[in-house]
Every structure is written in structure tokens, then in C-alpha cells.
Coordinates of C-alpha atoms in Angstrom, one line a residue:
M30 CA -24.9 11.0 38.1
P31 CA -24.2 13.7 40.8
N32 CA -23.1 11.0 43.2
H33 CA -20.9 9.1 40.8
I34 CA -17.3 9.9 41.4
V35 CA -14.8 9.5 38.6
G36 CA -11.0 9.4 39.1
V37 CA -8.1 9.8 36.7
F38 CA -4.6 8.3 37.5
P39 CA -2.1 9.5 36.6
A40 CA -3.9 12.7 35.8
S41 CA -0.9 14.7 34.5
G42 CA 1.2 13.9 31.4
G43 CA 0.0 13.5 27.8
I44 CA -3.1 11.3 27.9
G45 CA -4.0 12.0 31.5
G46 CA -3.7 15.8 31.1
G47 CA -5.7 15.8 27.9
T48 CA -8.5 13.7 29.5
V49 CA -8.6 15.9 32.5
K50 CA -8.9 19.0 30.3
H51 CA -11.8 17.6 28.4
L52 CA -13.6 15.9 31.4
L53 CA -13.9 19.3 33.2
P54 CA -16.6 20.7 30.8
R55 CA -18.4 17.3 30.6
L56 CA -18.9 16.3 34.2
P57 CA -19.4 18.3 37.4
S58 CA -16.0 19.2 38.9
S59 CA -17.4 18.1 42.3
S60 CA -17.6 14.5 41.0
L61 CA -14.0 14.4 39.8
V62 CA -10.8 13.2 41.5
F63 CA -7.4 13.8 39.8
I64 CA -4.5 11.7 41.1
A65 CA -0.9 12.4 40.1
R66 CA 2.6 12.2 41.3
S67 CA 2.7 16.1 41.1
P68 CA -0.9 17.2 41.4
E69 CA 0.2 20.8 41.7
K70 CA 0.8 20.7 37.9
L71 CA -3.0 20.5 37.5
K72 CA -3.7 23.8 39.2
S73 CA -3.3 25.7 36.0
L74 CA -6.5 24.1 34.8
P75 CA -10.0 25.3 35.9
V76 CA -10.4 22.3 38.2
G77 CA -13.1 23.9 40.3
E78 CA -14.3 21.6 43.1
A79 CA -12.3 18.6 41.8
V80 CA -10.2 16.8 44.4
L81 CA -6.5 16.7 43.7
R82 CA -4.5 13.8 45.3
R83 CA -0.9 12.7 45.3
A84 CA 0.0 9.1 44.4
D85 CA 2.9 7.5 42.5
Y86 CA 2.8 4.1 40.7
D87 CA 6.2 3.3 42.3
D88 CA 5.0 4.1 45.8
D89 CA 2.8 1.3 47.2
E90 CA 2.0 3.3 50.3
S91 CA 0.6 6.2 48.3
L92 CA -1.6 3.8 46.3
Q93 CA -3.3 2.5 49.5
H94 CA -5.8 5.3 49.7
A95 CA -5.4 7.0 46.4
F96 CA -8.7 5.6 45.1
D97 CA -10.9 6.0 48.1
G98 CA -14.4 7.1 47.4
L99 CA -14.2 6.5 43.6
D100 CA -16.9 4.7 41.7
T101 CA -15.1 4.7 38.4
L102 CA -11.3 5.0 37.6
F103 CA -9.6 5.9 34.4
L104 CA -6.2 4.1 34.8
I105 CA -3.5 5.2 32.4
S106 CA -0.5 2.9 31.9
Y107 CA 2.8 3.3 33.7
A108 CA 5.0 5.5 31.5
S109 CA 7.8 3.2 30.2
V110 CA 8.4 0.5 27.6
E111 CA 9.2 -2.2 30.2
H112 CA 7.2 -5.4 30.5
D113 CA 7.4 -7.1 33.9
H114 CA 7.7 -3.9 36.0
R115 CA 4.8 -2.2 34.2
S116 CA 2.6 -5.2 34.5
Q117 CA 3.3 -5.5 38.2
R118 CA 2.6 -1.8 38.8
H119 CA -0.7 -2.0 36.9
R120 CA -1.8 -4.9 39.0
A121 CA -0.9 -3.1 42.2
A122 CA -3.0 -0.1 41.2
I123 CA -5.9 -2.2 40.1
D124 CA -5.9 -4.2 43.3
S125 CA -5.7 -1.0 45.4
A126 CA -8.7 0.4 43.4
I127 CA -10.8 -2.6 43.9
R128 CA -10.0 -2.8 47.6
A129 CA -11.1 0.9 47.8
G130 CA -14.5 0.0 46.3
V131 CA -14.0 1.0 42.6
K132 CA -16.5 -0.9 40.6
Y133 CA -15.5 0.1 37.1
I134 CA -12.0 0.7 35.5
F135 CA -11.3 2.2 32.1
Y136 CA -7.8 1.2 31.3
G137 CA -5.7 3.2 28.8
S138 CA -4.0 0.5 26.8
L139 CA -2.1 1.0 23.5
G140 CA -3.1 0.6 19.8
Y141 CA -1.0 -2.3 18.8
G142 CA -2.5 -5.7 17.9
G143 CA -4.6 -4.5 15.0
N144 CA -8.3 -5.3 15.5
P145 CA -9.1 -4.5 19.2
D146 CA -10.6 -7.9 19.7
N147 CA -7.1 -9.4 19.1
D148 CA -5.2 -10.3 22.3
E149 CA -1.8 -10.9 20.7
S150 CA 1.0 -8.6 19.5
V151 CA 4.7 -9.0 18.6
A152 CA 5.5 -5.6 20.0
H153 CA 7.4 -5.7 23.3
V154 CA 5.8 -2.5 24.4
M155 CA 2.4 -4.0 24.1
Q156 CA 3.1 -7.0 26.4
A157 CA 2.4 -5.2 29.7
H158 CA -0.9 -3.9 28.2
L159 CA -1.9 -7.4 27.2
D160 CA -1.1 -8.7 30.7
T161 CA -3.2 -5.9 32.2
E162 CA -6.1 -6.4 29.9
K163 CA -6.2 -10.1 30.9
Y164 CA -5.9 -9.2 34.6
L165 CA -8.9 -6.9 34.4
D166 CA -10.9 -9.7 32.8
E167 CA -9.8 -12.1 35.6
C168 CA -10.9 -9.5 38.1
T169 CA -14.5 -9.6 36.8
R170 CA -14.7 -13.2 37.9
R171 CA -12.9 -12.7 41.2
H172 CA -14.8 -9.6 42.3
S173 CA -18.6 -9.5 42.1
G174 CA -20.0 -6.4 40.5
F175 CA -16.6 -5.3 39.0
A176 CA -16.4 -4.4 35.3
Y177 CA -14.0 -2.6 32.9
T178 CA -13.5 -1.2 29.5
V179 CA -10.1 -1.3 27.8
I180 CA -9.4 1.8 25.6
R181 CA -6.6 1.0 23.2
E182 CA -5.3 4.5 22.6
G183 CA -3.9 4.7 19.1
L184 CA -0.3 5.6 18.2
Y185 CA -0.3 9.3 18.7
S186 CA 1.2 11.6 16.0
E187 CA 3.5 13.4 18.5
S188 CA 5.2 10.1 19.3
Y189 CA 6.8 9.9 15.8
P190 CA 10.4 10.3 17.2
L191 CA 10.0 6.8 18.7
Y192 CA 9.7 5.3 15.2
T193 CA 12.1 7.5 13.4
A194 CA 15.3 7.1 15.6
F195 CA 14.3 10.3 17.4
F196 CA 14.3 12.5 14.3
D197 CA 14.3 16.2 15.4
L198 CA 12.5 18.7 13.2
E199 CA 14.7 21.5 14.5
H200 CA 17.9 19.7 13.7
P201 CA 17.0 17.3 10.8
V202 CA 19.3 14.7 9.5
N203 CA 19.5 13.3 6.0
E204 CA 18.9 9.6 6.9
I205 CA 16.5 8.0 9.4
K206 CA 18.1 4.7 10.2
I207 CA 15.5 2.2 11.4
P208 CA 15.0 -1.6 10.9
H209 CA 12.2 -1.0 8.4
D210 CA 12.1 0.0 4.8
G211 CA 9.2 2.5 5.2
S212 CA 6.7 0.5 3.2
G213 CA 3.2 -0.5 4.2
P214 CA 1.1 -1.6 6.1
G215 CA 0.7 1.9 7.5
I216 CA 0.0 3.5 10.9
A217 CA -3.3 5.1 11.9
W218 CA -1.7 8.2 13.5
V219 CA -3.9 10.1 15.9
K220 CA -3.5 13.4 17.8
R221 CA -2.8 12.9 21.5
E222 CA -5.2 15.6 22.7
E223 CA -8.0 14.1 20.7
L224 CA -7.3 10.7 22.4
G225 CA -7.9 12.6 25.7
E226 CA -11.0 14.3 24.3
G227 CA -12.4 11.0 23.0
T228 CA -11.7 9.2 26.3
A229 CA -13.4 12.0 28.2
E230 CA -16.5 11.7 26.0
L231 CA -16.5 8.0 26.5
L232 CA -16.3 8.4 30.3
K233 CA -19.1 11.0 30.2
R234 CA -21.4 8.7 28.3
F235 CA -20.7 5.9 30.7
V236 CA -21.6 8.0 33.7
Q237 CA -24.7 9.4 32.1
D238 CA -26.1 6.0 31.0
K239 CA -24.3 3.1 32.8
A240 CA -27.1 0.7 32.0
G241 CA -27.0 1.5 28.3
F242 CA -23.2 1.6 28.0
E243 CA -22.3 -0.8 25.2
Y244 CA -18.6 -1.4 25.9
Q245 CA -18.7 -3.1 29.3
N246 CA -16.0 -5.8 29.6
Q247 CA -14.8 -5.0 26.1
K248 CA -11.8 -3.5 24.2
V249 CA -12.2 -0.5 22.0
L250 CA -9.7 1.3 19.8
L251 CA -9.4 5.1 19.3
S252 CA -7.5 5.7 16.1
G253 CA -7.0 8.1 13.3
S254 CA -9.3 7.8 10.3
N255 CA -6.6 6.8 7.8
T256 CA -3.2 5.2 7.6
M257 CA 0.2 6.4 6.5
T258 CA 3.3 4.3 5.9
L259 CA 6.5 5.1 7.7
G260 CA 7.9 6.3 4.3
E261 CA 4.9 8.7 3.9
T262 CA 5.4 9.8 7.5
V263 CA 9.0 10.6 6.9
A264 CA 8.2 12.5 3.7
I265 CA 5.9 14.8 5.7
L266 CA 8.5 15.3 8.4
G267 CA 11.0 16.3 5.7
K268 CA 8.4 18.7 4.2
I269 CA 7.8 20.3 7.6
A270 CA 11.5 20.5 8.3
N271 CA 12.2 21.8 4.8
H272 CA 14.9 19.2 4.5
H273 CA 15.4 16.2 2.3
V274 CA 15.3 13.1 4.4
H275 CA 14.9 9.4 3.6
I276 CA 14.8 6.1 5.5
R277 CA 17.7 3.7 5.4
Q278 CA 16.9 0.3 6.6
V279 CA 19.5 -1.0 9.1
S280 CA 20.0 -3.9 11.4
V281 CA 18.7 -4.1 14.9
D282 CA 22.2 -3.7 16.3
E283 CA 22.9 -0.6 14.1
F284 CA 19.6 1.0 15.2
A285 CA 20.4 0.4 18.8
K286 CA 23.9 1.8 18.6
Q287 CA 22.8 5.3 17.5
P288 CA 23.6 7.9 20.1
K289 CA 20.0 9.2 20.5
V290 CA 18.4 5.8 20.8
A291 CA 19.7 4.3 24.1
P292 CA 19.2 7.4 26.2
N293 CA 15.6 7.6 25.2
L294 CA 14.8 3.9 25.6
T295 CA 16.5 3.2 29.0
Y296 CA 14.3 2.6 32.0
H297 CA 15.5 1.7 35.5
G298 CA 19.0 1.3 34.1
V299 CA 18.0 -1.2 31.4
D300 CA 18.5 -0.3 27.7
H301 CA 15.4 -1.4 25.8
S302 CA 16.7 -0.3 22.4
K303 CA 16.8 -3.8 20.8
V304 CA 13.5 -5.0 22.1
W305 CA 11.9 -1.7 21.0
T306 CA 12.6 -2.8 17.4
T307 CA 9.8 -5.3 17.7
T308 CA 7.5 -2.4 17.0
F309 CA 8.8 -2.3 13.5
E310 CA 7.9 -6.0 13.1
A311 CA 4.4 -5.1 14.4
F312 CA 4.1 -2.5 11.7
R313 CA 5.1 -5.0 9.1
R314 CA 2.2 -7.2 10.3
G315 CA -0.3 -4.4 10.2
E316 CA -0.7 -4.0 13.9
G317 CA -0.6 -0.2 13.9
G318 CA -2.9 0.2 10.8
F319 CA -6.3 -0.8 12.1
V320 CA -8.7 2.1 11.6
S321 CA -11.7 2.4 13.9
P322 CA -14.5 5.0 13.4
L323 CA -15.1 5.3 17.2
L324 CA -12.9 8.3 17.8
G325 CA -14.6 10.3 15.1
E326 CA -18.0 9.4 16.4
L327 CA -17.0 10.5 19.9
L328 CA -15.5 13.8 18.7
G329 CA -18.3 14.5 16.3
R330 CA -15.7 15.3 13.6
E331 CA -12.9 13.8 11.7
P332 CA -9.8 13.3 13.7
E333 CA -7.0 15.6 12.9
D334 CA -4.5 14.3 10.3
F335 CA -0.8 13.8 11.0
E336 CA 0.6 16.7 9.0
T337 CA -1.8 19.2 10.6
T338 CA -0.8 18.0 14.1
I339 CA 2.9 18.0 13.5
S340 CA 2.9 21.3 11.6
R341 CA 1.4 23.2 14.6
P342 CA 4.0 25.3 16.6

């Protein structure tokens, strides 16, 4: 274990930052490499002897040596809802890591698709993840000794604005206009930091017992321990905001025309507001409602519920 070097990229941001925070007490800092576009953001953490490196998904030159010396990499997805661009950037990072000698990649995917064994989803945002999952599997056949684990990180509670037309607790509205009626199947909401903590624990267990690690070349799901419908979710948001709020089902076009939607769903100059609505169809099909016990087992406690997470200041 002392000679096994683990890297995290990108190591800042939500999932990355949470994983870094919880890796530090679990593995020797001298065996950790944190790679980010702005690594200086990590200096507020007790990084000890961990190596900080600068790299950017959109800068091929920076990726050339970003993963040098690593045995294992936790690769977090490119932060957007795009399909082709994300898939291409993920492949570029994976190829660079394998060229650098990385033998194992944990990939931070997303919790759509329902059962983690499923390799299909109607959600546009999931397509780049599915591409990347398949590419990792291809790499096991193309590169001797290479292996992976896909971690489908559940839909985190703090991302509720994406599914409520960017509802703001500080400035609540009466109606949440989305192309969904709020009924079931539900969503297995999960606290973002607990996803980082669970991922860190999974990485620790792999490093400490690689031969006995049971998730090699598999997909796992980290989720909350129960589901809530969008209607129940909105009721809790209204309770926290002390404001009566309800869902009004609208067309895809009406959803996309709302002033808060396009600015939050535009990437590289392209408005993804309409394709984003495929997430609501995914919910109707139960893709966000699969509950896995794995996160609770990794944490050693029940995952935090949605209301508790959102109520925190």
C-alpha cells in the first residue's frame, strides 16, 4: 500500500473536493496526487505530502503528463450536460492515463439507468457516461492488466434546482413549471459530500486489498436509502422556504422558455434546455429511483435524508 499512488481528477468541485477531503484521513498523503484546473483551491485542506498538479479537461497538453506515476485514478466526469464533447474529453483523459501507466480507473458516472447493471438510459445527460462506461470496458481488452470500476454517483440532494426549474429557497415562487406532474416513481436523493465520503472509502478498500476487491470491471451505485417523488421533494422545499409552492406540468417548450433555465443549461454556446427534459422522462421510467445499500455500508451509517441536507445553512 505505501507504494500505491492514487490520483483524483478533477480534484476540486463537488464530488472531487468531497472525495479529497475524505481520502486524506484514509490513505497516507504521500500516496495521493490531486489534479485540478486550479489546484491552489485545495491548499485550504490539510493535504500534507500530497502532490498537487494542474490539468484541464479541455487542454490536451496539460493531460499529457497529468497522470504520471499513478497506479490508480479516480476520474470524475467533465462538468456539463453535453454528450459528444464530454465523451471525447473522457476518452482523452482515459487514454492519457493508460499511456502514463495507470492500471486501474474508478470512473465517477451518474445514477440514471436504474439498476447499475443496466446500460441504457433515456436521459440525455447520461449518454456521455454510458459511452465512457463502454469505453473503459473496451480498454480492458485493448490494454493488458488494465481494469476499472464505474461508480454511478446518485442524484445528489443539492442538485434539486436542476429538476425544479432552478427553484430558489431564498426567493421562492408559487409554481414550479416542469414537464412532469410530480408523481412517482421517486428519486433516491443523496447528499453530495456523502458520495465523496463513500467513494473515498471504496478507494481505500481497493488499495488495502486489491486482490479481494469485489467490484473489478463492474458498475456500482451509491444512492440514498429511500426515494421521494418530485411532488414530495417540492413539498419539502416549500416547507423549508416557508412558502406554498406546487408543481405545474408544462410542455417542453414552456419549460425551456423560462428565464432561469437557458442560462443554467447552456454549454459552449449551445442551449440544452430541451434535451435536459429527457431527465423527467427518465424519472417517469424509474431511472432515478433505484436504491442500493452500498453507500450506507461504506459509510457505516444511514445516508442523510433530503430534508436534513437541504435544511442545513
